[in-house]
Amino acid sequence: MPDTPHNRPDRRPSEAAYWFLFDRDRLLLRHNTDGWYIPLAAEPPVEAAAAMEITGQVARTTPGPEPASNTIRYFASSVEVPQAAPAGMEWVALRASYDLLGERVYALAGKAFELVHWERNSRFCPACGTGMEPHSEISRRCPTCGKELFPAISPAIIVLICKGDSILLARTCYSRSPFMGLVAGFLETGESLEACVHREVFEETGLQIRNLRYFGNQPWPYPSGLMVGFIADYAAGEIRLQKEELSEAAFFDRNRLPPLPPPLSLARRMIDWWLDCPSSR
Ligand SMILES: [Zn+2]
């Protein structure tokens, strides 16, 4: 079989499979009066690059009787040039698909998106420039020097800072969303997650925090992040914004919160937890 532009044989299914197909950050979904679904077909519904098989377990993603699901495979690919969605289908932003697909199918779509993005960006060996070849589902190997590549994940922290009965909410300079969120930032090389939280909070707001504790984490496939959430208490300092990062930040009382981030985000889960949990105060 000839190599594809991704240096990978096109492994297409021999029978109907679920297709996670992307045009940039948009996912192709089928819809009818029952809802929105991942397309189920033997062939990709649009002309796509070489397909990649994705492992995962999702119950129902199509209307009608429950398929003998364990036998249905998942494939992911992307289109090389924009294409109109076939009848009964639509391109939907991956983020917006959360509300349409539910958490489990959205999570698998996120994994598919990350792997498609990784493959497009790991076509050549970073050590010697040779075209990389597939090695396992999640690795590629250089046939010349043997270097192996795995999908890179970029960890970032996000922190809810409590001060009495209020929390710190901030607006980033580059966000056009109407919501205020939590302080967040990428982990630096050689840094612990805890050190990263203290550094980001101090750099962006001038505040010092204490009593740092882990909350939870969330894959953030835009394109390959992992958000790690922490709760902290205000310790000292006056708010002094890092102008390149934040346009606004303030402590908000629980009775006077501004519009909050959508439920998809870890930030929102943390804020909801704080609202529900008097012991956090
Ligand atoms: Zn190499």
mmCIF file of C-alpha atoms and ligand atoms in Angstrom:
data_model
loop_
_atom_site.group_PDB
_atom_site.id
_atom_site.type_symbol
_atom_site.label_atom_id
_atom_site.label_comp_id
_atom_site.label_asym_id
_atom_site.label_seq_id
_atom_site.Cartn_x
_atom_site.Cartn_y
_atom_site.Cartn_z
ATOM 1 C CA MET A 1 0.000 0.000 0.000
ATOM 2 C CA PRO A 2 1.488 3.398 -0.908
ATOM 3 C CA ASP A 3 2.323 5.832 1.843
ATOM 4 C CA THR A 4 -0.125 8.615 2.479
ATOM 5 C CA PRO A 5 0.920 12.228 3.112
ATOM 6 C CA HIS A 6 1.090 11.204 6.774
ATOM 7 C CA ASN A 7 3.474 8.332 6.009
ATOM 8 C CA ARG A 8 0.898 5.903 7.249
ATOM 9 C CA PRO A 9 -1.111 3.295 5.414
ATOM 10 C CA ASP A 10 -4.753 4.231 5.305
ATOM 11 C CA ARG A 11 -6.355 1.723 7.646
ATOM 12 C CA ARG A 12 -10.003 1.900 6.812
ATOM 13 C CA PRO A 13 -12.618 -0.370 8.290
ATOM 14 C CA SER A 14 -14.209 -3.162 6.287
ATOM 15 C CA GLU A 15 -17.577 -2.509 7.876
ATOM 16 C CA ALA A 16 -19.512 0.380 9.413
ATOM 17 C CA ALA A 17 -17.444 2.343 11.914
ATOM 18 C CA TYR A 18 -17.761 5.639 13.771
ATOM 19 C CA TRP A 19 -15.977 8.499 12.029
ATOM 20 C CA PHE A 20 -14.480 11.403 13.951
ATOM 21 C CA LEU A 21 -13.746 13.744 11.046
ATOM 22 C CA PHE A 22 -12.279 17.190 11.560
ATOM 23 C CA ASP A 23 -12.025 20.326 9.479
ATOM 24 C CA ARG A 24 -9.577 22.341 11.572
ATOM 25 C CA ASP A 25 -11.295 22.426 14.998
ATOM 26 C CA ARG A 26 -14.714 21.473 13.674
ATOM 27 C CA LEU A 27 -16.152 17.979 13.987
ATOM 28 C CA LEU A 28 -18.574 16.457 11.481
ATOM 29 C CA LEU A 29 -21.829 15.435 13.190
ATOM 30 C CA ARG A 30 -24.977 13.826 11.940
ATOM 31 C CA HIS A 31 -28.229 15.210 13.267
ATOM 32 C CA ASN A 32 -31.896 14.375 13.184
ATOM 33 C CA THR A 33 -34.871 15.126 15.373
ATOM 34 C CA ASP A 34 -33.473 12.808 18.094
ATOM 35 C CA GLY A 35 -30.188 14.615 18.483
ATOM 36 C CA TRP A 36 -26.584 14.754 17.299
ATOM 37 C CA TYR A 37 -24.377 11.769 16.569
ATOM 38 C CA ILE A 38 -20.971 10.666 15.370
ATOM 39 C CA PRO A 39 -21.473 9.431 11.768
ATOM 40 C CA LEU A 40 -21.577 5.629 11.457
ATOM 41 C CA ALA A 41 -20.531 4.379 8.002
ATOM 42 C CA ALA A 42 -18.167 2.032 6.195
ATOM 43 C CA GLU A 43 -16.540 4.940 4.357
ATOM 44 C CA PRO A 44 -15.825 8.442 5.670
ATOM 45 C CA PRO A 45 -18.778 10.681 4.721
ATOM 46 C CA VAL A 46 -16.399 13.308 3.262
ATOM 47 C CA GLU A 47 -13.096 13.021 1.408
ATOM 48 C CA ALA A 48 -10.533 12.720 4.194
ATOM 49 C CA ALA A 49 -6.835 12.087 4.756
ATOM 50 C CA ALA A 50 -5.571 8.670 5.872
ATOM 51 C CA ALA A 51 -7.686 7.311 8.688
ATOM 52 C CA MET A 52 -6.372 6.423 12.119
ATOM 53 C CA GLU A 53 -8.039 3.927 14.418
ATOM 54 C CA ILE A 54 -8.901 5.249 17.878
ATOM 55 C CA THR A 55 -9.442 2.959 20.841
ATOM 56 C CA GLY A 56 -12.121 3.792 23.322
ATOM 57 C CA GLN A 57 -15.432 2.736 24.708
ATOM 58 C CA VAL A 58 -18.509 4.774 24.067
ATOM 59 C CA ALA A 59 -21.980 3.434 24.371
ATOM 60 C CA ARG A 60 -24.512 4.761 21.966
ATOM 61 C CA THR A 61 -23.547 7.367 19.430
ATOM 62 C CA THR A 62 -26.247 6.786 16.840
ATOM 63 C CA PRO A 63 -30.017 6.766 17.002
ATOM 64 C CA GLY A 64 -31.947 3.536 16.716
ATOM 65 C CA PRO A 65 -31.326 0.223 18.420
ATOM 66 C CA GLU A 66 -28.192 -0.117 20.487
ATOM 67 C CA PRO A 67 -25.527 -1.537 18.171
ATOM 68 C CA ALA A 68 -23.524 -4.598 19.205
ATOM 69 C CA SER A 69 -21.222 -1.829 20.273
ATOM 70 C CA ASN A 70 -18.050 -3.626 21.286
ATOM 71 C CA THR A 71 -17.558 -4.669 17.703
ATOM 72 C CA ILE A 72 -17.859 -1.179 16.225
ATOM 73 C CA ARG A 73 -14.533 0.526 15.701
ATOM 74 C CA TYR A 74 -13.633 4.217 15.817
ATOM 75 C CA PHE A 75 -11.658 6.033 13.148
ATOM 76 C CA ALA A 76 -10.386 9.588 13.004
ATOM 77 C CA SER A 77 -9.150 11.763 10.194
ATOM 78 C CA SER A 78 -9.214 15.303 8.891
ATOM 79 C CA VAL A 79 -10.096 16.914 5.590
ATOM 80 C CA GLU A 80 -7.290 18.476 3.556
ATOM 81 C CA VAL A 81 -9.522 21.220 2.129
ATOM 82 C CA PRO A 82 -12.837 22.546 3.474
ATOM 83 C CA GLN A 83 -15.833 20.551 2.278
ATOM 84 C CA ALA A 84 -19.537 21.122 2.597
ATOM 85 C CA ALA A 85 -21.194 18.833 5.120
ATOM 86 C CA PRO A 86 -23.283 16.094 3.454
ATOM 87 C CA ALA A 87 -27.075 16.228 3.817
ATOM 88 C CA GLY A 88 -28.176 15.661 7.405
ATOM 89 C CA MET A 89 -24.741 16.548 8.754
ATOM 90 C CA GLU A 90 -23.026 19.671 10.029
ATOM 91 C CA TRP A 91 -19.538 20.831 10.963
ATOM 92 C CA VAL A 92 -19.665 21.774 14.645
ATOM 93 C CA ALA A 93 -16.898 23.379 16.727
ATOM 94 C CA LEU A 94 -15.415 20.724 19.004
ATOM 95 C CA ARG A 95 -16.101 22.864 22.075
ATOM 96 C CA ALA A 96 -19.747 23.314 21.119
ATOM 97 C CA SER A 97 -20.087 19.566 20.521
ATOM 98 C CA TYR A 98 -19.881 19.025 24.292
ATOM 99 C CA ASP A 99 -23.437 20.289 24.661
ATOM 100 C CA LEU A 100 -24.657 18.098 21.796
ATOM 101 C CA LEU A 101 -22.823 14.830 22.429
ATOM 102 C CA GLY A 102 -22.557 14.558 26.198
ATOM 103 C CA GLU A 103 -19.407 14.103 28.222
ATOM 104 C CA ARG A 104 -18.284 10.594 27.191
ATOM 105 C CA VAL A 105 -18.602 10.985 23.442
ATOM 106 C CA TYR A 106 -17.116 14.488 23.667
ATOM 107 C CA ALA A 107 -14.129 13.039 25.554
ATOM 108 C CA LEU A 108 -13.518 10.498 22.788
ATOM 109 C CA ALA A 109 -13.887 13.230 20.156
ATOM 110 C CA GLY A 110 -11.262 15.215 22.090
ATOM 111 C CA LYS A 111 -8.888 12.254 22.041
ATOM 112 C CA ALA A 112 -9.459 11.809 18.296
ATOM 113 C CA PHE A 113 -8.781 15.524 17.730
ATOM 114 C CA GLU A 114 -5.553 15.425 19.748
ATOM 115 C CA LEU A 115 -4.267 12.385 17.854
ATOM 116 C CA VAL A 116 -5.147 13.863 14.447
ATOM 117 C CA HIS A 117 -3.411 17.119 15.428
ATOM 118 C CA TRP A 118 -0.374 15.229 16.749
ATOM 119 C CA GLU A 119 -0.034 13.174 13.609
ATOM 120 C CA ARG A 120 -0.185 16.227 11.353
ATOM 121 C CA ASN A 121 2.552 17.808 13.446
ATOM 122 C CA SER A 122 4.908 14.842 13.821
ATOM 123 C CA ARG A 123 5.472 13.864 10.219
ATOM 124 C CA PHE A 124 9.247 14.248 10.305
ATOM 125 C CA CYS A 125 11.862 13.127 12.799
ATOM 126 C CA PRO A 126 12.901 16.123 14.933
ATOM 127 C CA ALA A 127 16.408 14.628 15.248
ATOM 128 C CA CYS A 128 17.294 13.785 11.623
ATOM 129 C CA GLY A 129 14.390 14.941 9.428
ATOM 130 C CA THR A 130 13.394 11.526 8.063
ATOM 131 C CA GLY A 131 9.674 10.865 7.559
ATOM 132 C CA MET A 132 8.290 9.175 10.691
ATOM 133 C CA GLU A 133 6.496 5.842 10.520
ATOM 134 C CA PRO A 134 3.704 4.509 12.717
ATOM 135 C CA HIS A 135 4.965 2.304 15.527
ATOM 136 C CA SER A 136 2.029 1.754 17.836
ATOM 137 C CA GLU A 137 -1.348 3.416 18.229
ATOM 138 C CA ILE A 138 0.244 6.230 20.192
ATOM 139 C CA SER A 139 3.793 6.328 18.907
ATOM 140 C CA ARG A 140 5.751 6.987 15.731
ATOM 141 C CA ARG A 141 9.296 5.878 15.036
ATOM 142 C CA CYS A 142 12.060 7.191 12.809
ATOM 143 C CA PRO A 143 13.270 4.434 10.417
ATOM 144 C CA THR A 144 16.705 6.084 10.152
ATOM 145 C CA CYS A 145 17.780 6.936 13.695
ATOM 146 C CA GLY A 146 15.177 5.021 15.725
ATOM 147 C CA LYS A 147 13.832 8.058 17.582
ATOM 148 C CA GLU A 148 10.379 7.383 18.953
ATOM 149 C CA LEU A 149 7.727 10.105 19.356
ATOM 150 C CA PHE A 150 4.665 10.062 21.577
ATOM 151 C CA PRO A 151 1.879 12.645 21.555
ATOM 152 C CA ALA A 152 3.063 15.652 23.542
ATOM 153 C CA ILE A 153 0.670 16.868 26.215
ATOM 154 C CA SER A 154 1.021 20.385 27.614
ATOM 155 C CA PRO A 155 0.040 20.580 31.282
ATOM 156 C CA ALA A 156 -1.413 23.803 32.606
ATOM 157 C CA ILE A 157 -2.643 24.767 36.059
ATOM 158 C CA ILE A 158 -5.856 26.527 36.947
ATOM 159 C CA VAL A 159 -6.557 27.828 40.438
ATOM 160 C CA LEU A 160 -9.565 28.946 42.440
ATOM 161 C CA ILE A 161 -8.410 31.451 45.087
ATOM 162 C CA CYS A 162 -10.739 31.897 48.065
ATOM 163 C CA LYS A 163 -10.749 34.999 50.281
ATOM 164 C CA GLY A 164 -13.419 34.893 52.961
ATOM 165 C CA ASP A 165 -16.687 34.430 51.123
ATOM 166 C CA SER A 166 -15.326 35.555 47.766
ATOM 167 C CA ILE A 167 -13.220 34.129 44.945
ATOM 168 C CA LEU A 168 -10.805 35.691 42.487
ATOM 169 C CA LEU A 169 -12.113 35.878 38.927
ATOM 170 C CA ALA A 170 -10.070 37.176 36.032
ATOM 171 C CA ARG A 171 -10.388 38.024 32.366
ATOM 172 C CA THR A 172 -7.520 37.213 30.032
ATOM 173 C CA CYS A 173 -6.431 39.794 27.471
ATOM 174 C CA TYR A 174 -6.789 37.422 24.529
ATOM 175 C CA SER A 175 -10.249 36.098 25.467
ATOM 176 C CA ARG A 176 -13.257 37.454 23.626
ATOM 177 C CA SER A 177 -15.663 35.467 25.791
ATOM 178 C CA PRO A 178 -18.131 37.314 27.985
ATOM 179 C CA PHE A 179 -17.131 35.182 30.975
ATOM 180 C CA MET A 180 -14.645 35.774 33.724
ATOM 181 C CA GLY A 181 -12.580 32.750 34.675
ATOM 182 C CA LEU A 182 -9.827 31.585 36.971
ATOM 183 C CA VAL A 183 -6.108 32.282 36.920
ATOM 184 C CA ALA A 184 -4.386 29.694 34.720
ATOM 185 C CA GLY A 185 -1.080 29.147 32.996
ATOM 186 C CA PHE A 186 1.267 26.609 31.445
ATOM 187 C CA LEU A 187 3.711 24.522 33.422
ATOM 188 C CA GLU A 188 7.336 25.396 32.706
ATOM 189 C CA THR A 189 10.090 22.854 32.152
ATOM 190 C CA GLY A 190 11.446 21.490 35.425
ATOM 191 C CA GLU A 191 8.682 23.035 37.494
ATOM 192 C CA SER A 192 6.325 21.256 39.912
ATOM 193 C CA LEU A 193 2.598 21.866 39.513
ATOM 194 C CA GLU A 194 2.497 23.526 42.931
ATOM 195 C CA ALA A 195 5.384 25.864 42.117
ATOM 196 C CA CYS A 196 3.645 26.699 38.856
ATOM 197 C CA VAL A 197 0.460 27.719 40.698
ATOM 198 C CA HIS A 198 2.359 30.025 43.066
ATOM 199 C CA ARG A 199 4.363 31.528 40.189
ATOM 200 C CA GLU A 200 1.386 32.110 37.861
ATOM 201 C CA VAL A 201 -0.730 33.679 40.599
ATOM 202 C CA PHE A 202 2.077 35.992 41.655
ATOM 203 C CA GLU A 203 3.078 36.931 38.091
ATOM 204 C CA GLU A 204 -0.443 37.609 36.877
ATOM 205 C CA THR A 205 -2.038 39.152 39.978
ATOM 206 C CA GLY A 206 0.720 40.053 42.459
ATOM 207 C CA LEU A 207 -1.027 37.936 45.126
ATOM 208 C CA GLN A 208 0.442 35.329 47.435
ATOM 209 C CA ILE A 209 -1.560 32.206 48.258
ATOM 210 C CA ARG A 210 -1.429 29.440 50.858
ATOM 211 C CA ASN A 211 -3.080 26.122 51.683
ATOM 212 C CA LEU A 212 -2.858 24.857 48.118
ATOM 213 C CA ARG A 213 -4.782 21.634 47.449
ATOM 214 C CA TYR A 214 -5.480 19.512 44.412
ATOM 215 C CA PHE A 215 -8.992 19.610 42.958
ATOM 216 C CA GLY A 216 -9.024 17.551 39.754
ATOM 217 C CA ASN A 217 -7.970 17.608 36.138
ATOM 218 C CA GLN A 218 -9.372 17.659 32.637
ATOM 219 C CA PRO A 219 -7.974 16.885 29.194
ATOM 220 C CA TRP A 220 -8.183 20.112 27.193
ATOM 221 C CA PRO A 221 -7.820 19.163 23.528
ATOM 222 C CA TYR A 222 -7.172 22.687 22.153
ATOM 223 C CA PRO A 223 -4.990 21.202 20.852
ATOM 224 C CA SER A 224 -3.225 19.061 23.455
ATOM 225 C CA GLY A 225 -3.561 20.409 26.963
ATOM 226 C CA LEU A 226 -4.204 18.936 30.373
ATOM 227 C CA MET A 227 -5.718 21.343 32.880
ATOM 228 C CA VAL A 228 -4.848 20.571 36.512
ATOM 229 C CA GLY A 229 -7.073 22.335 39.010
ATOM 230 C CA PHE A 230 -6.117 23.581 42.493
ATOM 231 C CA ILE A 231 -7.917 25.375 45.309
ATOM 232 C CA ALA A 232 -5.978 27.926 47.351
ATOM 233 C CA ASP A 233 -6.552 30.538 50.030
ATOM 234 C CA TYR A 234 -5.523 34.159 49.689
ATOM 235 C CA ALA A 235 -2.484 34.880 51.859
ATOM 236 C CA ALA A 236 -1.225 38.398 51.125
ATOM 237 C CA GLY A 237 -0.843 41.172 48.584
ATOM 238 C CA GLU A 238 -2.854 43.671 46.577
ATOM 239 C CA ILE A 239 -4.071 42.875 43.059
ATOM 240 C CA ARG A 240 -1.539 44.143 40.530
ATOM 241 C CA LEU A 241 -2.398 42.930 37.016
ATOM 242 C CA GLN A 242 0.171 41.602 34.568
ATOM 243 C CA LYS A 243 -1.079 43.709 31.671
ATOM 244 C CA GLU A 244 0.010 41.301 28.907
ATOM 245 C CA GLU A 245 -2.019 38.472 30.484
ATOM 246 C CA LEU A 246 -5.020 39.874 32.358
ATOM 247 C CA SER A 247 -7.288 42.796 31.566
ATOM 248 C CA GLU A 248 -9.312 42.522 34.758
ATOM 249 C CA ALA A 249 -9.278 40.617 38.064
ATOM 250 C CA ALA A 250 -11.159 41.036 41.318
ATOM 251 C CA PHE A 251 -12.582 39.118 44.253
ATOM 252 C CA PHE A 252 -16.290 38.496 43.818
ATOM 253 C CA ASP A 253 -18.708 37.707 46.594
ATOM 254 C CA ARG A 254 -20.762 34.538 46.036
ATOM 255 C CA ASN A 255 -23.922 36.618 45.794
ATOM 256 C CA ARG A 256 -22.547 38.917 43.118
ATOM 257 C CA LEU A 257 -20.771 36.653 40.645
ATOM 258 C CA PRO A 258 -20.416 37.828 37.025
ATOM 259 C CA PRO A 259 -21.401 35.502 34.118
ATOM 260 C CA LEU A 260 -19.505 32.229 34.653
ATOM 261 C CA PRO A 261 -17.682 29.955 32.189
ATOM 262 C CA PRO A 262 -19.805 27.228 30.524
ATOM 263 C CA PRO A 263 -20.219 23.800 32.186
ATOM 264 C CA LEU A 264 -17.685 22.194 29.855
ATOM 265 C CA SER A 265 -14.765 23.770 31.678
ATOM 266 C CA LEU A 266 -12.900 22.641 34.764
ATOM 267 C CA ALA A 267 -13.071 26.289 35.895
ATOM 268 C CA ARG A 268 -16.836 26.075 36.056
ATOM 269 C CA ARG A 269 -16.726 22.751 37.927
ATOM 270 C CA MET A 270 -14.428 24.331 40.495
ATOM 271 C CA ILE A 271 -16.644 27.390 40.908
ATOM 272 C CA ASP A 272 -19.753 25.195 41.232
ATOM 273 C CA TRP A 273 -17.949 23.083 43.845
ATOM 274 C CA TRP A 274 -17.142 26.239 45.832
ATOM 275 C CA LEU A 275 -20.744 27.455 45.573
ATOM 276 C CA ASP A 276 -22.005 24.072 46.853
ATOM 277 C CA CYS A 277 -19.448 23.629 49.587
ATOM 278 C CA PRO A 278 -19.694 25.898 52.637
ATOM 279 C CA SER A 279 -16.724 24.118 54.218
ATOM 280 C CA SER A 280 -14.469 25.553 51.530
ATOM 281 C CA ARG A 281 -14.889 29.002 52.986
HETATM 282 ZN ZN ZN B 1 15.517 10.269 12.924
#
